[in-house]
mmCIF file of C-alpha atoms in Angstrom:
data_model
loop_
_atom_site.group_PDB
_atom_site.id
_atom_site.type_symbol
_atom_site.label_atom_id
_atom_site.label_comp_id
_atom_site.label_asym_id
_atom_site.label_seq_id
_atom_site.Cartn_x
_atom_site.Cartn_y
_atom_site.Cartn_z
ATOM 1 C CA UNK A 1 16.664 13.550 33.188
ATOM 2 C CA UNK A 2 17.648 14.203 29.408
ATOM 3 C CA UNK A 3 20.427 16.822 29.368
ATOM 4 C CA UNK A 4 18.506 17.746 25.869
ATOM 5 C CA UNK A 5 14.890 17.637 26.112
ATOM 6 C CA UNK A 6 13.456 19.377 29.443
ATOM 7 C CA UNK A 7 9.631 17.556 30.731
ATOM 8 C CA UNK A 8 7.436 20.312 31.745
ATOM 9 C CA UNK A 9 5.666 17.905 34.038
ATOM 10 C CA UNK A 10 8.116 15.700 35.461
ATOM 11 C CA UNK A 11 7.050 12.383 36.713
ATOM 12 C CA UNK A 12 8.683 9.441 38.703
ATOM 13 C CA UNK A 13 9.583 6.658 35.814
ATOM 14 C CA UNK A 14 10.188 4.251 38.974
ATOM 15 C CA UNK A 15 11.848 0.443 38.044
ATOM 16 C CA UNK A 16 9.570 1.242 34.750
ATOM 17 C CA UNK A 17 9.213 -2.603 34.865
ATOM 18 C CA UNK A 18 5.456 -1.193 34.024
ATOM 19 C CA UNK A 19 6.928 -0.437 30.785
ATOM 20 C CA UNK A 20 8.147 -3.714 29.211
ATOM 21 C CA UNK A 21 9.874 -6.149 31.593
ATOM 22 C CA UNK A 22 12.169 -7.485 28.285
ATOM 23 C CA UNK A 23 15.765 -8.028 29.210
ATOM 24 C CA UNK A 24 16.973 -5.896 26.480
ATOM 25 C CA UNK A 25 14.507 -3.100 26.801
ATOM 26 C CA UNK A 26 17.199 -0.228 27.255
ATOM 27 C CA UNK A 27 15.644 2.295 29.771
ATOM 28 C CA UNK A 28 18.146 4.921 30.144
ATOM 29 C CA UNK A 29 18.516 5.466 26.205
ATOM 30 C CA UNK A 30 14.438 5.424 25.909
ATOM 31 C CA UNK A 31 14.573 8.394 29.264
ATOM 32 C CA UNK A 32 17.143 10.159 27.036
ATOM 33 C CA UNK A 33 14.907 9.841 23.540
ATOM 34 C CA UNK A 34 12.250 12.424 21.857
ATOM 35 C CA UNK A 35 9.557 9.450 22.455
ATOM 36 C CA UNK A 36 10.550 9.356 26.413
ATOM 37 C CA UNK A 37 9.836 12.852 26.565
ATOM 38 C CA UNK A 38 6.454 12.494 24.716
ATOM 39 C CA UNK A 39 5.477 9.741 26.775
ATOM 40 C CA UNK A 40 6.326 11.604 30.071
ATOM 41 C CA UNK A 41 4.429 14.774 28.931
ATOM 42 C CA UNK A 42 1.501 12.504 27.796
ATOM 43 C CA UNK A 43 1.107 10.839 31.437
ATOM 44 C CA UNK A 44 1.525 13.640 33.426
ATOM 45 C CA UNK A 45 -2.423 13.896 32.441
ATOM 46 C CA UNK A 46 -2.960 11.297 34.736
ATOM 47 C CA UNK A 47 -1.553 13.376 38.325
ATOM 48 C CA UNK A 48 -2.462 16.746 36.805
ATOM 49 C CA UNK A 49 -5.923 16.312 36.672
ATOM 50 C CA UNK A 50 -8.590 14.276 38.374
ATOM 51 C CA UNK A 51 -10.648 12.758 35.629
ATOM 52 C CA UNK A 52 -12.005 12.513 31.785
ATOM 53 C CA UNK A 53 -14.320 15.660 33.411
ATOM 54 C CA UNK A 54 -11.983 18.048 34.877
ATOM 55 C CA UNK A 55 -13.072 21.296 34.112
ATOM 56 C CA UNK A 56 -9.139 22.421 33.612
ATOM 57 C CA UNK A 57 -8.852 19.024 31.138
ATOM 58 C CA UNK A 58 -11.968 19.960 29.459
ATOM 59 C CA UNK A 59 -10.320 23.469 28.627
ATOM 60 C CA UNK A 60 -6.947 22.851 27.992
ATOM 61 C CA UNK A 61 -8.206 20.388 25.023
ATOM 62 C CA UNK A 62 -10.260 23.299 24.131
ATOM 63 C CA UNK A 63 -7.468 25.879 23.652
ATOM 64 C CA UNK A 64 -5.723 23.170 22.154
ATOM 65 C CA UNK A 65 -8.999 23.675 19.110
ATOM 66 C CA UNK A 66 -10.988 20.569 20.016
ATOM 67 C CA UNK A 67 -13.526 20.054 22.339
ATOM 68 C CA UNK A 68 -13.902 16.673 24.422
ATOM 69 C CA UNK A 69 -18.038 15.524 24.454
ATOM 70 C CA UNK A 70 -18.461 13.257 27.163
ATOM 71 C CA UNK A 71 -21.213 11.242 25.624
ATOM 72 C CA UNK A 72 -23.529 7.756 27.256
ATOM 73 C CA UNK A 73 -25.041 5.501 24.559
ATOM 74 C CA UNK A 74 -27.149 2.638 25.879
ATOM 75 C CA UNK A 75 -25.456 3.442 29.166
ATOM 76 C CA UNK A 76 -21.970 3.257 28.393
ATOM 77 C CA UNK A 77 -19.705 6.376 28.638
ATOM 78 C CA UNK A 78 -17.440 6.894 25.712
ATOM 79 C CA UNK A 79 -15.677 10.186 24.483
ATOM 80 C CA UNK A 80 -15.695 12.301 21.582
ATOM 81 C CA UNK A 81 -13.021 14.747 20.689
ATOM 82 C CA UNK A 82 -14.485 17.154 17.592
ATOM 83 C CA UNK A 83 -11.895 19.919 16.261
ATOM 84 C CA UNK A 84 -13.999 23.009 16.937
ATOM 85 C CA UNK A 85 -14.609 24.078 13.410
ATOM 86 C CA UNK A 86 -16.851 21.020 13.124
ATOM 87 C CA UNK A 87 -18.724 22.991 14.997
ATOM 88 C CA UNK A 88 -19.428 25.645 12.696
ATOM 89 C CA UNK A 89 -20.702 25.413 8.834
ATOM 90 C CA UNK A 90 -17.946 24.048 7.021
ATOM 91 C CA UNK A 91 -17.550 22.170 3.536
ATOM 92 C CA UNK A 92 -14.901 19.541 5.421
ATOM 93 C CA UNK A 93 -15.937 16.176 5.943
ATOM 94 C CA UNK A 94 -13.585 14.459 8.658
ATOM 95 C CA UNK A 95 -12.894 11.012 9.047
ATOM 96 C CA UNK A 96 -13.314 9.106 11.872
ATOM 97 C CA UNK A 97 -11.042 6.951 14.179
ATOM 98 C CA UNK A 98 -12.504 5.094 16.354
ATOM 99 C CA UNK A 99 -9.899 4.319 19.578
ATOM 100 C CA UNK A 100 -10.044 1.431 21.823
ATOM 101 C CA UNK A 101 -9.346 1.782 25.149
ATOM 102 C CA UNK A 102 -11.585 2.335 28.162
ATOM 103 C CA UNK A 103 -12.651 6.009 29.035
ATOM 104 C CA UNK A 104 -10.211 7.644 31.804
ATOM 105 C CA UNK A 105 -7.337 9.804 32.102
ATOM 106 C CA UNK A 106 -5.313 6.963 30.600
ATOM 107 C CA UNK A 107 -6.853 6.489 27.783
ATOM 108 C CA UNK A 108 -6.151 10.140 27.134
ATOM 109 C CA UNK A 109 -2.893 9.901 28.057
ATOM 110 C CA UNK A 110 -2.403 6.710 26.021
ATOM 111 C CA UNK A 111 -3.711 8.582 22.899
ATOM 112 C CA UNK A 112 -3.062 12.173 23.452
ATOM 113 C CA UNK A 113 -0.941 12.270 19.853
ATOM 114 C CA UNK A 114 -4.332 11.804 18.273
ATOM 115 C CA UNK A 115 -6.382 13.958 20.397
ATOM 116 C CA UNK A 116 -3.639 16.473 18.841
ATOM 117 C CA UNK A 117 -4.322 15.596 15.250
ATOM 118 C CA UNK A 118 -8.259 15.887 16.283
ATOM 119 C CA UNK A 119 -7.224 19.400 17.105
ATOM 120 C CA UNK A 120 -5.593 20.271 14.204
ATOM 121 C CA UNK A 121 -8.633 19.002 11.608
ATOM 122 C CA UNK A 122 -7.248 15.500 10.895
ATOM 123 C CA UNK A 123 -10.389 13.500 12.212
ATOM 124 C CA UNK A 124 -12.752 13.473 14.810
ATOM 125 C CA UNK A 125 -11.814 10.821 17.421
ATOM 126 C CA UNK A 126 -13.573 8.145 19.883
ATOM 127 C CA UNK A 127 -12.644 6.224 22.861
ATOM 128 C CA UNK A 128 -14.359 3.731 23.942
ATOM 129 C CA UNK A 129 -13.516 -0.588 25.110
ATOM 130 C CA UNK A 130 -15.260 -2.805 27.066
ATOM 131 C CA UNK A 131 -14.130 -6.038 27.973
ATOM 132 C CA UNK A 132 -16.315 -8.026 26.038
ATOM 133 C CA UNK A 133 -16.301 -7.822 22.247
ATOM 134 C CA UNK A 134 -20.283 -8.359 22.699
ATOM 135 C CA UNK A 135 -20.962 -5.211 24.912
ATOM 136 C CA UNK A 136 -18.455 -3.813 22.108
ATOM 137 C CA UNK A 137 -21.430 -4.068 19.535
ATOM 138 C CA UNK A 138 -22.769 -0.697 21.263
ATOM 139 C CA UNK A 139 -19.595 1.253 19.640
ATOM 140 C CA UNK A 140 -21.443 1.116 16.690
ATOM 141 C CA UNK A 141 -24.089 2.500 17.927
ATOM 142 C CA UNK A 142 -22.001 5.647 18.938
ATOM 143 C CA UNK A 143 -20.098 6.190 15.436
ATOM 144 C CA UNK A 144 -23.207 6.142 14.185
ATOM 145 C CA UNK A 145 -23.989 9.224 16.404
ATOM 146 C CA UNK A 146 -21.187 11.086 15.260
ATOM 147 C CA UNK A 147 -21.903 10.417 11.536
ATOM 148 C CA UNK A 148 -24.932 11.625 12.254
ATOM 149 C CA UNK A 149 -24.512 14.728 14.659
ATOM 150 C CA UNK A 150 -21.086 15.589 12.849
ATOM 151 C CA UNK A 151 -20.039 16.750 9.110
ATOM 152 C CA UNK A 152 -18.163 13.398 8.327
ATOM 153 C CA UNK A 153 -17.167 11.016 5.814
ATOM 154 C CA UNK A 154 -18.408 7.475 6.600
ATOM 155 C CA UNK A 155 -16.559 6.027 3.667
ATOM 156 C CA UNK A 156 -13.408 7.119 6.020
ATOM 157 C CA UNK A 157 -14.059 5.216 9.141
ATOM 158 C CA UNK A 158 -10.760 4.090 10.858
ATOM 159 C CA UNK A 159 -9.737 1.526 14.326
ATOM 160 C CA UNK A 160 -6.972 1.080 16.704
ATOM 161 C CA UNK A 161 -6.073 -0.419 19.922
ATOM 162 C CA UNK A 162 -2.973 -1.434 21.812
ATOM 163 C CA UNK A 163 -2.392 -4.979 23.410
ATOM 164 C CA UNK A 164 -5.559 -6.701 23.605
ATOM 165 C CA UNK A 165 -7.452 -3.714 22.917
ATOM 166 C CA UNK A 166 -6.175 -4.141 19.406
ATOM 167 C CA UNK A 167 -7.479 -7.988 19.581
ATOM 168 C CA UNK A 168 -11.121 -6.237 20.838
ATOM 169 C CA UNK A 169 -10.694 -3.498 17.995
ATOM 170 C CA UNK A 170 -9.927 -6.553 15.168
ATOM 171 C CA UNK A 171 -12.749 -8.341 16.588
ATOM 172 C CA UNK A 172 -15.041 -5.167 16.108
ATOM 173 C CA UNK A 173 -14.008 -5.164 12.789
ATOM 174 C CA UNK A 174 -15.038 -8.606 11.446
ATOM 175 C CA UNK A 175 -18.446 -7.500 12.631
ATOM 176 C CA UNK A 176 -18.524 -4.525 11.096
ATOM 177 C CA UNK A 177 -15.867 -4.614 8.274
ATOM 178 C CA UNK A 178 -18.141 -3.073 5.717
ATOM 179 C CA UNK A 179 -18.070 0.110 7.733
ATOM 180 C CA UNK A 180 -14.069 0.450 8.458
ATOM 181 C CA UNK A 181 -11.808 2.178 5.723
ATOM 182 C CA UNK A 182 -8.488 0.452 7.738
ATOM 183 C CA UNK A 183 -6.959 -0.656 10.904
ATOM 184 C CA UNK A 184 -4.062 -0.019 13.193
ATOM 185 C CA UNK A 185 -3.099 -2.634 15.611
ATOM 186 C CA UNK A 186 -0.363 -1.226 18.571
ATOM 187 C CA UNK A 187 2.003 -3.207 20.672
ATOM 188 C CA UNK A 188 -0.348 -6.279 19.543
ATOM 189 C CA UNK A 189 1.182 -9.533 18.394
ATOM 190 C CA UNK A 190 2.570 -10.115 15.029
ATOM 191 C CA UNK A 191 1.217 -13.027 14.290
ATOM 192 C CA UNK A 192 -2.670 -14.484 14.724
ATOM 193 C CA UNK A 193 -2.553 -16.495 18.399
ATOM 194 C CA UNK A 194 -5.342 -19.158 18.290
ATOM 195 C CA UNK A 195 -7.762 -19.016 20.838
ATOM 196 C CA UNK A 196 -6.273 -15.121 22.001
ATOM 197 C CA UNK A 197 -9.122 -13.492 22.868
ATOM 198 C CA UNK A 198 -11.433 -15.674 21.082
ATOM 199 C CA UNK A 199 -9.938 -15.858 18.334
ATOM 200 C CA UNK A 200 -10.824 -19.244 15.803
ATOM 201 C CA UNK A 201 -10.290 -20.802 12.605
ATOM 202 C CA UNK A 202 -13.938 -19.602 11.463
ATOM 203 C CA UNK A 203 -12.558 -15.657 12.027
ATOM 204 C CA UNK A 204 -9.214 -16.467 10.557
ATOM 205 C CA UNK A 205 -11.502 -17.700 7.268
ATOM 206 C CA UNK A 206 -13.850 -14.757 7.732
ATOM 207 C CA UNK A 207 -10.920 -12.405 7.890
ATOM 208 C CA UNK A 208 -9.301 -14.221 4.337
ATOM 209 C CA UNK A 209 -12.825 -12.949 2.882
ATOM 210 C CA UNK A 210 -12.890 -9.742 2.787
ATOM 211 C CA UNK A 211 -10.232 -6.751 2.166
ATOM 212 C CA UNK A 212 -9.228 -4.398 4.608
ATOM 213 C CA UNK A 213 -5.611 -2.655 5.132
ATOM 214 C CA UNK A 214 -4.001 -3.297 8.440
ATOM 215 C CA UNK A 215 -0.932 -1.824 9.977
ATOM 216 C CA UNK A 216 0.454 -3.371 12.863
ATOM 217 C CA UNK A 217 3.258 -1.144 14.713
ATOM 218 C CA UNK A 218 4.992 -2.572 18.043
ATOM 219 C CA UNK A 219 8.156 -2.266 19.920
ATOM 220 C CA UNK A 220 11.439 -4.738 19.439
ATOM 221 C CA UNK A 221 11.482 -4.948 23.258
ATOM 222 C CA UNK A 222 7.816 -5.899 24.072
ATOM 223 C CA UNK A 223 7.515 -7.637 27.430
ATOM 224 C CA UNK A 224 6.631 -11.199 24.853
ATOM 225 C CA UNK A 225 9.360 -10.530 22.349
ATOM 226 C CA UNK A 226 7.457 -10.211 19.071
ATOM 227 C CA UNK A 227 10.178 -9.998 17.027
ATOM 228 C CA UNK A 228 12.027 -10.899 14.689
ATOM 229 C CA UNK A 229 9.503 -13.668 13.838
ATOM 230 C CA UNK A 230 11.994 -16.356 12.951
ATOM 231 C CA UNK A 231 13.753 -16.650 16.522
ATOM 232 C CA UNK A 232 12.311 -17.643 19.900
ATOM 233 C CA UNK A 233 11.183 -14.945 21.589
ATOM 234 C CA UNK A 234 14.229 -11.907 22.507
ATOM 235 C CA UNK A 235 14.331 -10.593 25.748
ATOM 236 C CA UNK A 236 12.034 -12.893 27.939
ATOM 237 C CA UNK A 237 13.465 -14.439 30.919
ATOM 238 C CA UNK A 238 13.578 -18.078 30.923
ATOM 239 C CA UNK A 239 10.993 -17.671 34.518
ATOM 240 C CA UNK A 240 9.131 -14.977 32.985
ATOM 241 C CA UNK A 241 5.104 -15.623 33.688
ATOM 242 C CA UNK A 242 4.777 -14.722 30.479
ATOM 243 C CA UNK A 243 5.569 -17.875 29.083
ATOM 244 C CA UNK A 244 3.351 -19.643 30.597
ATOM 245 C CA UNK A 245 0.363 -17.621 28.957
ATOM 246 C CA UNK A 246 -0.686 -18.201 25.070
ATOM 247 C CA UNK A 247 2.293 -15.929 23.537
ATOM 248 C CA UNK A 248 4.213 -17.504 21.608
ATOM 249 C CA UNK A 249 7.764 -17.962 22.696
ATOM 250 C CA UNK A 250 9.768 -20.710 20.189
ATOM 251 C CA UNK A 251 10.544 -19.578 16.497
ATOM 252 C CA UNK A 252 8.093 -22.902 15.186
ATOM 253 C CA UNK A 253 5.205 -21.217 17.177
ATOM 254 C CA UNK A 254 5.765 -17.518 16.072
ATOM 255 C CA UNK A 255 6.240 -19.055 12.521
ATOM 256 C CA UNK A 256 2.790 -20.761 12.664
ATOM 257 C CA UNK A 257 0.827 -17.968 14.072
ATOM 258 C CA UNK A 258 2.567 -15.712 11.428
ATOM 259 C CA UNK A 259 1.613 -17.617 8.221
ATOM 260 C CA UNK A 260 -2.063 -17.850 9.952
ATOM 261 C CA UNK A 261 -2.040 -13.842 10.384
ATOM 262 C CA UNK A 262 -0.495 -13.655 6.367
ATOM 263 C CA UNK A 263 -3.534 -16.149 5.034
ATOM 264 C CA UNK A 264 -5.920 -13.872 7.149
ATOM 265 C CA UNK A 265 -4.810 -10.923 5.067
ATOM 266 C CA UNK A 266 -5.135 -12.719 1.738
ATOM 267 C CA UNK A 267 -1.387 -12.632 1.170
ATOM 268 C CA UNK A 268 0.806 -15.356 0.130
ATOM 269 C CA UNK A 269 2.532 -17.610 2.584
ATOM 270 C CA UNK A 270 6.091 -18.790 2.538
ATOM 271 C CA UNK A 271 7.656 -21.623 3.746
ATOM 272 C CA UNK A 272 8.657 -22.002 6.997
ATOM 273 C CA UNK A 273 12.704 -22.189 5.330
ATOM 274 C CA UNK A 274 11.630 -19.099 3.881
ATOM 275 C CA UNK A 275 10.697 -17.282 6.767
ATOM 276 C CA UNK A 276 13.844 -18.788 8.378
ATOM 277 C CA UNK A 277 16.322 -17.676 6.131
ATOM 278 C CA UNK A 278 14.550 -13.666 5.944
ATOM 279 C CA UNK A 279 17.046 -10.755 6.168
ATOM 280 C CA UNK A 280 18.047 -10.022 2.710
ATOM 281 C CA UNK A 281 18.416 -6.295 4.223
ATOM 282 C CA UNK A 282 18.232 -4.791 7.611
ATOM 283 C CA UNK A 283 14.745 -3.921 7.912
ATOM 284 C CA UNK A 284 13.681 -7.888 7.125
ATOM 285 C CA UNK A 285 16.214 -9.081 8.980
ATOM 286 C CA UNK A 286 14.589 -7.149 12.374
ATOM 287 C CA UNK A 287 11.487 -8.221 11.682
ATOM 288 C CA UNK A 288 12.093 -11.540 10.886
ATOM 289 C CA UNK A 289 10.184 -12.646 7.878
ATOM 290 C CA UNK A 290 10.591 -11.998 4.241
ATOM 291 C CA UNK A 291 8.998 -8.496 2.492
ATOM 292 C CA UNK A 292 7.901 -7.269 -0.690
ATOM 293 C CA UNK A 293 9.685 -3.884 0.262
ATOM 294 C CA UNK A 294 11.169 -2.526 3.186
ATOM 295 C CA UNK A 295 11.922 1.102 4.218
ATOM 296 C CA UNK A 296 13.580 1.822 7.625
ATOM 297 C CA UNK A 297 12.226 5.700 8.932
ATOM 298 C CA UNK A 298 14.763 7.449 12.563
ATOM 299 C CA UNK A 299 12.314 9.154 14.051
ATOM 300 C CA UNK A 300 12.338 10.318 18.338
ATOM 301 C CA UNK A 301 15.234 7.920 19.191
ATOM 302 C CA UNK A 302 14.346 5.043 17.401
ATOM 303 C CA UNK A 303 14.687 3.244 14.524
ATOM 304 C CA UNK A 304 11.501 1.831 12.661
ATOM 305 C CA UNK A 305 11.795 -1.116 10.835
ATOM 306 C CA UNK A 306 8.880 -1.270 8.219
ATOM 307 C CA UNK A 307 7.828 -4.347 6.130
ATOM 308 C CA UNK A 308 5.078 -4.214 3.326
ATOM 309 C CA UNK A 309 3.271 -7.778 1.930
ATOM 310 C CA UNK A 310 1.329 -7.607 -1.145
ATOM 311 C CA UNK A 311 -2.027 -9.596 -0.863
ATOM 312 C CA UNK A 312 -3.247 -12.232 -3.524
ATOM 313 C CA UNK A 313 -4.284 -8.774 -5.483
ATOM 314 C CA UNK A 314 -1.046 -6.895 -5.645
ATOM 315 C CA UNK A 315 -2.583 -4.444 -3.288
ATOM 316 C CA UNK A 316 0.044 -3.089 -0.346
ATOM 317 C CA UNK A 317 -2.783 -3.876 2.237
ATOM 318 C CA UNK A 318 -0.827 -5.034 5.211
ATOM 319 C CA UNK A 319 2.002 -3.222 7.043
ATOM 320 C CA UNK A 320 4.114 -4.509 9.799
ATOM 321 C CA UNK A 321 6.238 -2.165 11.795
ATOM 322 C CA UNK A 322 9.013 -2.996 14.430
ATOM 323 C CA UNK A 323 10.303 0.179 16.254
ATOM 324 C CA UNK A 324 13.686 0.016 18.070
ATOM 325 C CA UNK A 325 13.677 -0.190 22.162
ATOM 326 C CA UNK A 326 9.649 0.702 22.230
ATOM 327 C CA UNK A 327 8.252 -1.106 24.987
ATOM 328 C CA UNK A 328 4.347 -2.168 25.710
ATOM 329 C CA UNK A 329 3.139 1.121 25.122
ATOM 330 C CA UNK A 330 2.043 3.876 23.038
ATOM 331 C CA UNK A 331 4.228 6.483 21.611
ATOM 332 C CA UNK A 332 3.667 9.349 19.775
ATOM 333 C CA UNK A 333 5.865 7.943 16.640
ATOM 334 C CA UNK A 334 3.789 4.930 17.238
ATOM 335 C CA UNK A 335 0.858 6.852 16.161
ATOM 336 C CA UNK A 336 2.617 8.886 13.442
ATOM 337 C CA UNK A 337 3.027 5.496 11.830
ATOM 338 C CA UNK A 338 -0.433 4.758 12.767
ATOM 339 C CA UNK A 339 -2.092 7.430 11.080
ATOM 340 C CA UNK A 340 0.123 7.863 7.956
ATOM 341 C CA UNK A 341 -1.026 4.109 6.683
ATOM 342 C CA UNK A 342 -4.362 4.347 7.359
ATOM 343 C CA UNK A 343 -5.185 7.913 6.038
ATOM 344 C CA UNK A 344 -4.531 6.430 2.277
ATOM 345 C CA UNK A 345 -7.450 4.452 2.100
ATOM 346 C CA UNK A 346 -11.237 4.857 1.846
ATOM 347 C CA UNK A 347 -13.868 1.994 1.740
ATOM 348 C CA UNK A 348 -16.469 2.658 -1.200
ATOM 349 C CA UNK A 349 -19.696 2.216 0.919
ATOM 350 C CA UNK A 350 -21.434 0.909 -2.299
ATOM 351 C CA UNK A 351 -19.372 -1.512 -3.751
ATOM 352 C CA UNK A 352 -17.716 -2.380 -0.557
ATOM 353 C CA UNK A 353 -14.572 -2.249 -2.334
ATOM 354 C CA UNK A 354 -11.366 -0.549 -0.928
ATOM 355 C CA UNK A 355 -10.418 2.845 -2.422
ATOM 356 C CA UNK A 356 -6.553 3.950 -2.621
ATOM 357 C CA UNK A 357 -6.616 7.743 -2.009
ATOM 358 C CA UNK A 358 -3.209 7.957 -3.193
#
């Protein structure tokens, strides 16, 4: 238990090999951290209440000042939490982030940072995943039923996902780019894994088309060892199952999935001695490949490493962020980081063109 921070609902942590299963993933210091304590607080959700319906869940987000609508579109169940002035006439127009995950208490739990900011006016928030990025097609269906039943801004349309729920959210957006303002990708790889998820050469070239700003935050301690990019893989056991799945474990891989992800976002590529030799400061040096600027942010126990690549257009349109002993999970920082990127832009729904709010 942290001798600082006290968890008003206390829950068993266990081997917390659920958590990460990297070698250097640091448990006791990540028990004894503000984002342990958010984390804890976040899954309780999950043995306090029974499910998404719970008329106690249903009321605590309610006194929190947003109210959860458990909607079905075209017979899939997806959620919808509206801050309760939405409700009323108002001049605001809220934006709308569209989380992927499949509806239960973990989702919730998973994302309860943003229900929060739903609360407090920020945007009006989603959850919804399938499995298949085709049954996915009917999440457009359902933003367009908020747009429609909601005051909102459609030119402020925003996605996320963790792990390969940020694969089905990237997928989502290729279909529907037009329509999203920017993304945030969460404990997802750093570079672009061929054939991950479905992923080809024709979506890499799709993706190289058209302009959209993407933040990608994960942990240094992910159970695959994303970073830095210009090592094998830190952390994974030499038996680990995990490399024997598509990650990619040797620094050549990582490099070559890397410059695919960095021609994907219209941004130049270096060399692979280039990405070797990255760490001209700290931040780079984590992260493992060369920056245009770096800032590093403390924040709940952990340091975030952030890296910024201009595109072909001198636009600041892609984001990569390694936080310090995070494992494969959401966090509230996580989040934090999340929502502070993507909040800046706008997509002008005419032009198709990407606005910078500030």
């Amino acid at each position: 238990m942290n001798r600082c921070f006290t968890y008003p609902y206390e829950e068993e942590w266990g081997d917390a090999k659920y958590l990460s299963g990297n070698l250097d993933f640091n448990l006791e210091k990540f028990q004894r951290s503000e984002a342990g304590m958010h984390l804890m607080n976040a899954r309780s959700l999950m043995t306090r209440f029974t499910d998404v319906d719970d008329p106690a869940l249903l009321k605590l987000w309610e006194d929190m000042g947003v109210r959860c609508e458990i909607r079905e579109t075209k017979g899939r169940k997806w959620l919808c939490f509206v801050p309760m002035e939405a409700y009323t006439e108002t001049a605001e127009r809220y934006p709308v982030m569209m989380i992927f995950r499949p509806v239960g208490l973990l989702a919730e739990a998973f994302y309860q940072y943003m229900i929060e900011q739903a609360a407090q006016g920020e945007f009006i928030a989603m959850i919804y995943s399938d499995e298949d990025s085709d049954v996915n097609e009917v999440y457009y269906d359902m933003l367009q039923e908020v747009l429609h039943d909601f005051p909102t801004d459609p030119s402020r349309v925003y996605i996320t996902g963790h792990s390969h729920y940020g694969e089905l959210a990237m997928e989502f957006t290729r279909r529907f780019h037009e329509h999203i303002a920017a993304c945030a990708q969460m404990g997802d790889t750093a570079g672009i894994i061929m054939n991950f998820y479905g992923m080809t050469q024709e979506k890499v070239e799709l993706m190289h088309s058209y302009d959209l700003p993407i933040v990608n935050v994960s942990g240094t301690t992910e159970m695959v060892g994303i970073f830095p990019i210009n090592q094998d893989a830190p952390g994974v056991a030499p038996d680990d199952p995990m490399r024997g799945r598509s990650f990619p474990m040797t620094r050549e891989r990582r490099i070559e999935d890397w410059k695919r992800r960095l021609y994907a976002m219209r941004c130049p590529v270096p060399s692979d001695e280039e990405i070797i030799a990255a760490g001209c400061d700290k931040a780079e040096k984590m992260l493992g490949f060369p920056c245009d600027r770096t800032d590093i942010i403390y924040a709940e126990g952990s340091e975030c490493y952030i890296g910024d690549i201009k595109n072909v257009d001198g636009k600041y349109h892609f984001r990569t962020v390694a936080m310090e002993n995070i494992p494969h999970t959401t966090v509230r920082f996580m989040q934090v980081l999340a929502w502070s990127y993507v909040r800046r832009f706008a997509r002008n729904l005419e032009t198709g063109e990407i606005v910078e709010r500030y």
